[in-house]
XYZ file of C-alpha atoms in Angstrom:
525
model
C -76.320 -83.859 -8.487
C -75.163 -80.388 -9.495
C -74.568 -79.127 -13.252
C -72.674 -76.525 -12.548
C -70.009 -78.419 -9.942
C -66.668 -79.322 -11.879
C -65.070 -77.254 -9.438
C -62.771 -80.430 -9.587
C -60.746 -78.823 -11.946
C -57.987 -79.741 -14.635
C -55.320 -78.918 -11.473
C -57.451 -81.153 -8.914
C -57.704 -84.176 -11.676
C -54.402 -83.995 -12.272
C -53.172 -84.625 -8.650
C -52.286 -88.364 -8.394
C -53.245 -90.683 -5.571
C -50.518 -92.351 -5.428
C -47.913 -89.643 -4.721
C -49.261 -87.497 -2.319
C -52.618 -87.587 0.383
C -53.597 -84.065 1.242
C -56.715 -82.961 -0.703
C -57.940 -79.262 -0.910
C -60.935 -80.230 1.585
C -57.953 -79.859 3.980
C -58.062 -76.393 4.047
C -60.855 -76.514 6.289
C -59.816 -78.552 8.739
C -57.236 -75.791 9.370
C -58.235 -72.548 8.586
C -61.978 -72.956 9.386
C -62.268 -72.979 13.092
C -65.222 -73.122 15.178
C -65.363 -70.296 18.043
C -62.929 -71.439 21.195
C -62.097 -69.660 24.164
C -63.346 -69.197 27.843
C -67.218 -69.923 28.604
C -67.310 -65.871 28.717
C -65.731 -65.222 25.520
C -67.782 -67.931 23.679
C -71.307 -66.517 25.035
C -70.917 -63.329 23.565
C -70.185 -65.179 20.235
C -66.526 -64.126 20.507
C -66.561 -60.648 19.861
C -63.577 -60.235 22.499
C -61.419 -58.231 19.688
C -62.225 -54.513 21.519
C -62.704 -55.635 25.514
C -59.732 -57.215 26.860
C -60.036 -58.572 30.375
C -60.411 -62.186 30.033
C -57.591 -64.562 29.027
C -59.084 -65.662 25.952
C -57.879 -62.121 24.034
C -54.426 -63.574 23.640
C -55.898 -65.782 21.351
C -57.653 -62.878 19.309
C -56.773 -59.269 20.477
C -53.575 -60.106 22.714
C -53.776 -56.211 23.661
C -56.590 -56.738 25.842
C -53.749 -58.860 28.493
C -52.962 -55.429 29.152
C -55.947 -54.704 30.695
C -54.912 -56.839 33.871
C -53.340 -55.463 36.711
C -53.624 -57.925 38.609
C -52.716 -62.085 38.005
C -55.041 -64.756 37.237
C -55.917 -68.687 37.207
C -58.391 -69.889 34.615
C -59.362 -73.888 33.211
C -62.280 -73.924 30.609
C -63.593 -77.490 29.940
C -66.041 -78.344 27.717
C -68.315 -81.104 26.564
C -69.760 -81.232 23.129
C -72.513 -83.408 21.253
C -74.043 -82.804 17.319
C -76.091 -83.658 15.337
C -75.869 -84.568 11.138
C -78.855 -84.766 8.526
C -77.564 -85.006 4.931
C -79.711 -85.362 2.051
C -77.626 -87.131 -0.302
C -79.947 -88.048 -3.490
C -82.962 -88.019 -1.694
C -82.332 -90.692 0.569
C -82.190 -88.569 4.074
C -79.752 -89.802 6.884
C -78.674 -88.827 10.613
C -75.785 -89.478 12.804
C -74.465 -88.323 15.765
C -71.431 -87.947 18.138
C -69.818 -86.428 21.083
C -66.552 -85.350 23.316
C -64.853 -83.218 25.535
C -62.779 -80.631 25.061
C -61.987 -77.525 26.732
C -61.701 -73.550 26.439
C -58.748 -70.962 26.668
C -56.924 -72.101 29.722
C -53.668 -70.617 31.918
C -52.129 -68.265 34.257
C -51.571 -64.246 33.291
C -49.550 -61.740 35.150
C -50.490 -58.393 35.373
C -48.799 -55.112 37.549
C -49.395 -51.939 37.719
C -46.237 -49.662 37.277
C -45.784 -46.945 39.727
C -42.476 -45.366 38.325
C -42.482 -41.935 36.901
C -39.851 -43.562 34.767
C -42.305 -45.944 33.558
C -43.977 -44.945 30.231
C -47.020 -46.951 30.065
C -48.983 -47.507 32.821
C -49.252 -51.305 33.128
C -47.926 -54.820 31.442
C -48.856 -58.248 31.377
C -47.966 -61.627 30.148
C -49.508 -64.600 30.160
C -48.832 -68.478 29.520
C -52.402 -70.304 27.756
C -53.644 -72.741 25.277
C -56.743 -72.564 23.980
C -58.576 -75.897 21.841
C -59.095 -73.811 18.218
C -60.773 -76.561 16.943
C -62.598 -80.099 17.668
C -62.700 -82.996 14.800
C -64.641 -85.494 16.423
C -67.276 -86.121 13.871
C -69.073 -89.202 12.441
C -70.549 -88.258 8.679
C -73.005 -90.902 7.447
C -75.306 -90.853 4.664
C -76.584 -93.211 1.489
C -78.496 -92.802 -1.516
C -79.095 -94.259 -5.141
C -77.593 -93.437 -7.764
C -77.371 -94.267 -11.649
C -75.625 -91.530 -12.937
C -71.814 -92.176 -11.827
C -69.459 -94.486 -9.478
C -66.697 -94.024 -6.772
C -64.306 -96.233 -9.253
C -64.903 -93.122 -11.849
C -62.294 -91.268 -10.641
C -59.435 -94.279 -10.915
C -60.610 -95.002 -14.521
C -60.181 -91.128 -15.084
C -56.507 -91.573 -12.984
C -55.146 -94.324 -14.818
C -56.560 -92.600 -18.462
C -55.154 -89.243 -17.198
C -51.768 -90.380 -16.834
C -51.814 -92.737 -19.794
C -50.943 -95.679 -16.960
C -49.473 -99.261 -18.300
C -50.513 -102.140 -17.192
C -47.963 -102.381 -15.187
C -47.976 -98.966 -13.531
C -52.153 -99.207 -12.701
C -51.313 -102.824 -11.084
C -48.930 -101.191 -8.588
C -48.060 -97.432 -9.062
C -51.504 -96.450 -7.270
C -51.642 -97.995 -4.153
C -54.191 -96.535 -1.992
C -56.624 -96.378 -4.529
C -56.329 -96.980 -8.873
C -53.940 -100.352 -8.036
C -56.105 -101.773 -5.492
C -59.422 -101.108 -8.289
C -57.315 -102.887 -10.796
C -56.124 -105.850 -8.922
C -59.580 -106.709 -7.519
C -61.102 -106.257 -11.512
C -63.528 -103.497 -10.214
C -61.717 -101.628 -12.852
C -60.462 -102.840 -15.706
C -58.455 -102.571 -19.618
C -60.399 -101.883 -22.703
C -58.782 -103.319 -25.809
C -58.535 -102.939 -29.731
C -59.759 -106.395 -31.914
C -55.918 -106.786 -31.716
C -56.280 -106.802 -28.202
C -53.779 -103.587 -27.689
C -54.707 -102.136 -24.923
C -56.302 -98.268 -25.006
C -57.985 -97.408 -21.620
C -59.734 -98.327 -19.428
C -63.299 -99.255 -17.767
C -65.188 -99.793 -14.689
C -66.583 -102.928 -13.847
C -69.431 -100.854 -11.946
C -73.061 -100.949 -14.262
C -74.784 -97.884 -14.723
C -77.591 -96.888 -17.639
C -76.019 -96.477 -20.613
C -77.784 -93.432 -23.165
C -81.182 -95.631 -23.541
C -80.987 -95.909 -19.993
C -81.877 -99.070 -18.185
C -82.627 -100.320 -14.217
C -78.409 -100.666 -13.569
C -77.626 -98.356 -10.565
C -76.096 -98.764 -6.526
C -76.569 -97.949 -3.426
C -74.184 -95.559 -2.122
C -72.935 -95.560 1.501
C -70.357 -92.904 3.084
C -69.085 -93.705 6.532
C -66.267 -91.141 8.110
C -65.364 -91.032 11.415
C -62.784 -88.640 12.638
C -61.064 -87.484 15.621
C -58.862 -84.977 17.178
C -58.463 -81.244 17.502
C -56.097 -78.391 16.052
C -54.955 -76.819 19.648
C -52.636 -73.341 20.220
C -50.064 -72.929 23.116
C -49.883 -69.063 22.907
C -47.525 -66.612 25.538
C -48.160 -62.770 25.195
C -46.969 -59.382 26.407
C -49.102 -56.055 26.251
C -48.943 -52.685 27.486
C -51.497 -50.513 28.871
C -51.033 -46.579 28.405
C -52.733 -44.644 30.882
C -55.691 -46.605 30.463
C -56.242 -45.469 26.896
C -53.715 -47.099 24.319
C -53.172 -51.139 24.750
C -50.776 -52.556 22.799
C -50.118 -56.766 22.676
C -48.591 -58.828 20.553
C -48.756 -63.065 21.090
C -46.062 -65.416 20.119
C -48.101 -69.106 19.883
C -46.943 -72.774 18.925
C -50.056 -74.586 16.967
C -50.650 -78.023 16.775
C -52.888 -80.193 15.463
C -54.144 -84.103 15.678
C -56.637 -85.430 13.195
C -57.252 -89.420 12.778
C -60.226 -90.267 10.056
C -62.030 -93.812 9.450
C -63.617 -93.750 5.717
C -65.832 -96.862 4.655
C -67.369 -96.539 1.096
C -69.636 -98.731 -0.109
C -71.325 -99.801 -3.591
C -73.495 -101.938 -4.113
C -75.568 -103.250 -7.334
C -79.342 -102.539 -7.294
C -80.267 -104.062 -10.549
C -81.201 -107.227 -9.807
C -78.961 -109.254 -12.432
C -76.972 -112.267 -10.755
C -74.516 -111.851 -14.084
C -73.212 -108.583 -14.618
C -69.664 -109.415 -13.096
C -70.736 -107.253 -10.102
C -71.895 -107.319 -6.589
C -70.187 -104.866 -4.630
C -67.324 -103.522 -3.430
C -66.455 -101.486 -0.647
C -63.153 -99.281 0.101
C -61.189 -98.573 3.459
C -59.683 -96.028 4.268
C -57.014 -95.222 7.652
C -55.894 -91.354 7.536
C -53.733 -89.914 10.364
C -52.340 -86.441 10.605
C -50.685 -84.752 12.973
C -48.472 -81.597 13.119
C -47.118 -77.908 14.578
C -45.809 -74.740 13.595
C -45.782 -70.806 14.287
C -48.192 -67.504 14.420
C -48.059 -64.282 15.075
C -50.715 -62.391 16.927
C -50.654 -58.001 16.784
C -53.228 -56.006 18.255
C -54.255 -52.182 19.580
C -57.082 -51.333 21.549
C -58.270 -47.833 21.931
C -59.731 -46.206 24.128
C -61.208 -42.362 22.794
C -63.662 -41.687 25.619
C -64.004 -43.267 28.531
C -67.385 -45.713 27.282
C -65.525 -46.406 23.737
C -63.334 -48.798 22.046
C -62.078 -49.749 18.992
C -59.723 -52.683 18.843
C -57.814 -53.714 15.704
C -55.957 -57.362 15.283
C -53.577 -59.100 12.440
C -53.115 -62.704 12.947
C -50.171 -63.704 10.590
C -50.621 -66.718 8.199
C -49.724 -70.173 10.057
C -46.346 -71.965 9.143
C -46.957 -75.517 10.198
C -44.470 -79.469 9.108
C -46.827 -81.632 8.948
C -46.860 -85.538 8.306
C -49.853 -87.254 7.191
C -49.663 -91.439 7.267
C -52.573 -93.226 4.989
C -53.374 -97.150 4.797
C -55.962 -97.986 2.562
C -58.141 -101.819 2.146
C -61.192 -102.683 -1.059
C -63.041 -105.767 -1.197
C -64.746 -106.093 -4.136
C -67.106 -109.569 -5.475
C -67.191 -109.310 -9.443
C -69.065 -112.428 -9.545
C -68.178 -114.851 -12.105
C -66.328 -111.924 -14.298
C -62.806 -114.093 -13.048
C -62.340 -117.554 -11.960
C -61.032 -115.978 -8.703
C -63.174 -116.879 -5.337
C -65.002 -114.360 -4.409
C -65.174 -111.633 -2.452
C -61.392 -111.413 -2.631
C -59.500 -108.578 -0.553
C -56.400 -106.431 -0.910
C -54.690 -103.596 1.137
C -51.907 -100.848 0.168
C -49.356 -102.824 2.609
C -49.280 -105.898 -0.084
C -48.661 -103.225 -2.876
C -45.821 -101.455 -0.531
C -43.150 -103.135 -2.078
C -40.294 -102.967 -1.183
C -41.233 -99.114 -0.541
C -42.245 -99.321 2.729
C -42.425 -95.857 3.226
C -45.032 -95.414 1.518
C -48.049 -93.533 2.824
C -45.884 -91.709 5.135
C -45.486 -87.920 4.438
C -44.294 -84.965 5.150
C -44.906 -81.397 3.517
C -44.847 -77.975 4.851
C -47.943 -76.301 5.000
C -49.175 -72.349 5.271
C -52.410 -71.437 6.511
C -54.009 -67.695 5.889
C -53.168 -64.207 7.852
C -56.576 -62.930 9.467
C -57.036 -59.273 9.987
C -59.889 -58.463 12.934
C -61.394 -54.911 13.364
C -63.670 -54.287 16.545
C -65.974 -51.919 18.374
C -67.215 -51.734 21.855
C -69.861 -49.735 24.375
C -69.519 -50.614 27.593
C -72.074 -49.175 30.175
C -71.235 -47.320 33.001
C -67.249 -47.076 32.139
C -65.620 -45.953 35.242
C -61.960 -47.543 36.129
C -63.940 -49.830 39.186
C -64.722 -52.924 37.110
C -67.211 -53.818 39.584
C -69.128 -50.859 38.817
C -69.185 -51.614 35.339
C -72.912 -52.508 34.732
C -71.980 -54.380 31.057
C -71.164 -54.019 27.539
C -72.062 -54.543 23.951
C -69.272 -55.613 21.470
C -68.972 -56.614 17.619
C -66.251 -58.188 16.198
C -65.994 -58.516 12.096
C -62.916 -61.121 10.606
C -61.573 -61.203 7.379
C -60.370 -65.013 6.299
C -58.470 -65.651 3.100
C -59.350 -69.020 2.872
C -57.949 -69.714 -0.799
C -54.404 -68.290 0.295
C -53.499 -71.308 2.186
C -50.457 -73.015 0.680
C -48.523 -76.540 0.893
C -45.134 -76.915 0.028
C -42.712 -79.814 -0.586
C -40.795 -79.972 2.447
C -37.510 -81.924 -0.278
C -37.522 -79.380 -2.900
C -35.242 -81.241 -4.785
C -38.513 -84.070 -5.368
C -39.499 -82.565 -8.660
C -42.447 -84.874 -7.909
C -43.328 -83.384 -4.815
C -42.710 -80.046 -5.838
C -45.180 -80.576 -9.021
C -48.171 -81.880 -7.256
C -48.357 -79.456 -4.179
C -48.072 -76.506 -7.460
C -51.251 -78.139 -9.096
C -52.667 -78.359 -5.458
C -52.522 -74.623 -4.478
C -53.639 -73.952 -7.784
C -56.642 -75.589 -7.024
C -57.099 -73.913 -3.373
C -57.141 -71.010 -5.120
C -60.251 -72.152 -7.816
C -62.032 -73.545 -5.365
C -61.598 -71.132 -2.354
C -62.564 -67.554 -1.603
C -62.148 -65.000 1.318
C -64.849 -64.520 3.928
C -66.001 -61.923 6.577
C -67.105 -62.770 10.131
C -69.593 -60.905 12.395
C -69.454 -61.896 16.245
C -71.541 -60.196 18.236
C -72.304 -60.277 21.926
C -73.373 -58.418 25.274
C -73.426 -58.693 28.714
C -75.141 -56.731 31.889
C -73.944 -57.235 35.135
C -76.291 -57.403 38.173
C -73.655 -56.615 41.462
C -71.925 -60.606 41.224
C -73.828 -61.827 38.612
C -73.506 -61.656 34.579
C -76.306 -62.686 32.075
C -74.787 -62.876 28.642
C -75.855 -63.121 25.183
C -73.516 -64.172 21.566
C -73.643 -64.345 17.758
C -71.430 -65.211 15.094
C -71.763 -65.862 11.936
C -68.920 -67.339 9.652
C -68.922 -67.189 6.023
C -68.794 -69.822 2.922
C -65.381 -69.862 2.026
C -66.378 -71.399 -1.411
C -65.530 -69.895 -4.934
C -68.630 -71.466 -5.862
C -72.641 -70.748 -4.392
C -73.762 -74.458 -5.032
C -71.508 -75.588 -2.535
C -72.707 -74.543 1.291
C -70.858 -73.751 4.364
C -71.784 -71.300 6.347
C -71.336 -70.743 10.016
C -74.051 -69.620 12.763
C -73.927 -69.208 16.588
C -75.937 -68.678 18.870
C -75.020 -68.551 22.768
C -75.981 -67.907 25.732
C -74.600 -67.949 29.740
C -74.058 -66.755 33.117
C -71.590 -65.409 34.971
C -70.707 -65.488 39.433
C -67.904 -63.087 40.617
C -67.230 -62.023 43.839
C -64.006 -62.493 46.143
C -61.575 -63.183 43.485
C -63.493 -66.067 42.668
C -65.346 -66.640 39.136
C -67.436 -68.829 37.708
C -69.106 -68.879 33.790
C -71.257 -70.937 32.423
C -71.979 -70.815 28.663
C -74.031 -73.155 26.026
C -72.595 -72.436 22.844
C -75.110 -74.166 19.641
C -74.092 -73.872 16.096
C -76.133 -74.303 12.894
C -73.642 -75.583 9.972
C -74.564 -75.882 6.583
C -72.098 -77.680 3.980
C -71.581 -80.065 0.820
C -69.587 -83.432 0.699
C -68.597 -84.324 -1.897
C -67.393 -88.168 -1.664
C -65.399 -87.997 -5.058
C -64.482 -85.622 -7.457
C -64.936 -86.298 -12.054
C -63.721 -84.458 -14.480
C -66.141 -85.703 -17.238
C -69.734 -85.687 -15.570
C -71.636 -83.147 -12.464
C -70.134 -84.459 -9.034
C -72.765 -86.010 -6.315
C -73.447 -83.728 -3.801
C -74.449 -85.101 -0.313
C -75.557 -81.899 1.249
C -75.714 -81.861 5.152
C -76.729 -79.497 7.870
C -74.880 -79.791 11.197
C -76.123 -79.265 14.753
C -73.783 -79.093 17.688
C -74.324 -78.042 21.163
C -71.439 -77.064 23.662
C -71.344 -76.706 27.019
C -68.004 -74.766 28.291
C -67.179 -74.184 32.030
C -64.983 -72.212 33.323
C -63.240 -70.637 36.646
C -60.573 -68.591 37.904
C -58.890 -67.762 40.853
C -57.557 -63.316 40.823
C -54.519 -63.214 43.033
C -52.235 -60.412 43.351
């Protein structure tokens, strides 16, 4: 329990589950990716902003593509494995998962200009694909709670919207209506039997305390990823100044299976509650467009400065959601227990319920970079290595959602409230990336470090990420092979449900993610 975590502002809590499925947490899924790219890029902490000469530059600072004067084909498969540890209400829980993915792969075509009529010395074009996020994860935690219940969010929703009994039965088919149909939530009546509110049947201690409480268990399994296709162009002016632009098409695929359960721990078999279980199936697909602009300046041989700007990403998204609830209310009714109901049973004539189309704008990024090259000469084979650093600003609170149908007043109002909640919950943050490489003829050794600042406005919510990386490379006779290991240390907070009239319970998580990246490439004229 966190006494100050009333981050679910009035705007957030005004969001109706019946209307839409998007929540402020979606911001981190699309705007907060982990480091990607080739094995070389990841080995140096992703600090590619002023280096160039690696195909990943198309996705970071496209000016770096301008350093190519020949052509190259690259493939970058990877394997990841993760361990999650959660502390929820004093109970420790562990979970594991693994999967396969890929880093930057594709082609780059470089060409030197020998004509005196050309203003640039060389130019390059690249076509690449990169996995910018891996959504494979397994979150699991449990703990005893005598303070609040998941079911209370349904009570708040029905009360806040002044829902009639008919509306409570049918209008909130992915949450509150399921609970109301199964008597997890019921009405409160006055002495004249008039409905004056709603209540949860989950037994919690009153102001005088008591043995009541529930064991809460939450399991969330996610799959999918975010990917980006980039077409980049760059020019090199006398090996001093490089300009580049990339036109990108990101696309997303996300799947979530959630099972949440509360079980009575009081030992009372006649308190009208034994347990309930809520299951949710959630799918998202989408694609978008953005552009990246960049420059690299080399004032002297050993020094390089880089600057890049990533425009906001404009995306068209589709969500599909379905839900199921099982409740055992013991002897509260004469109906056999437990009972189960699904959102599909409550759709009625609205067969399109649970299918949402909307637009999303994720925030811009601004990147500055500095590199120092050891023995900087035009003959790359004679260079001895480098150290490099990137600093990046991301405006997470700038994420916006828009209704695709501007004439739908309910959708427009919903997304306006959602956007206000995002502005209240998140902030802009700085990311730092450092790396270096030493060359020993055909063998390279690399180390890297990255720190990503927390996107949360509240200091009580954890969200920072730290990555440590190292790798080896081999280059000889037009072929190169790179191998890298990246270890991510991620602190984050998971809030199972948000309430307006109580402090919110939080599961504090530590994610340890390992990623093995292998890149093979071939150079040709």
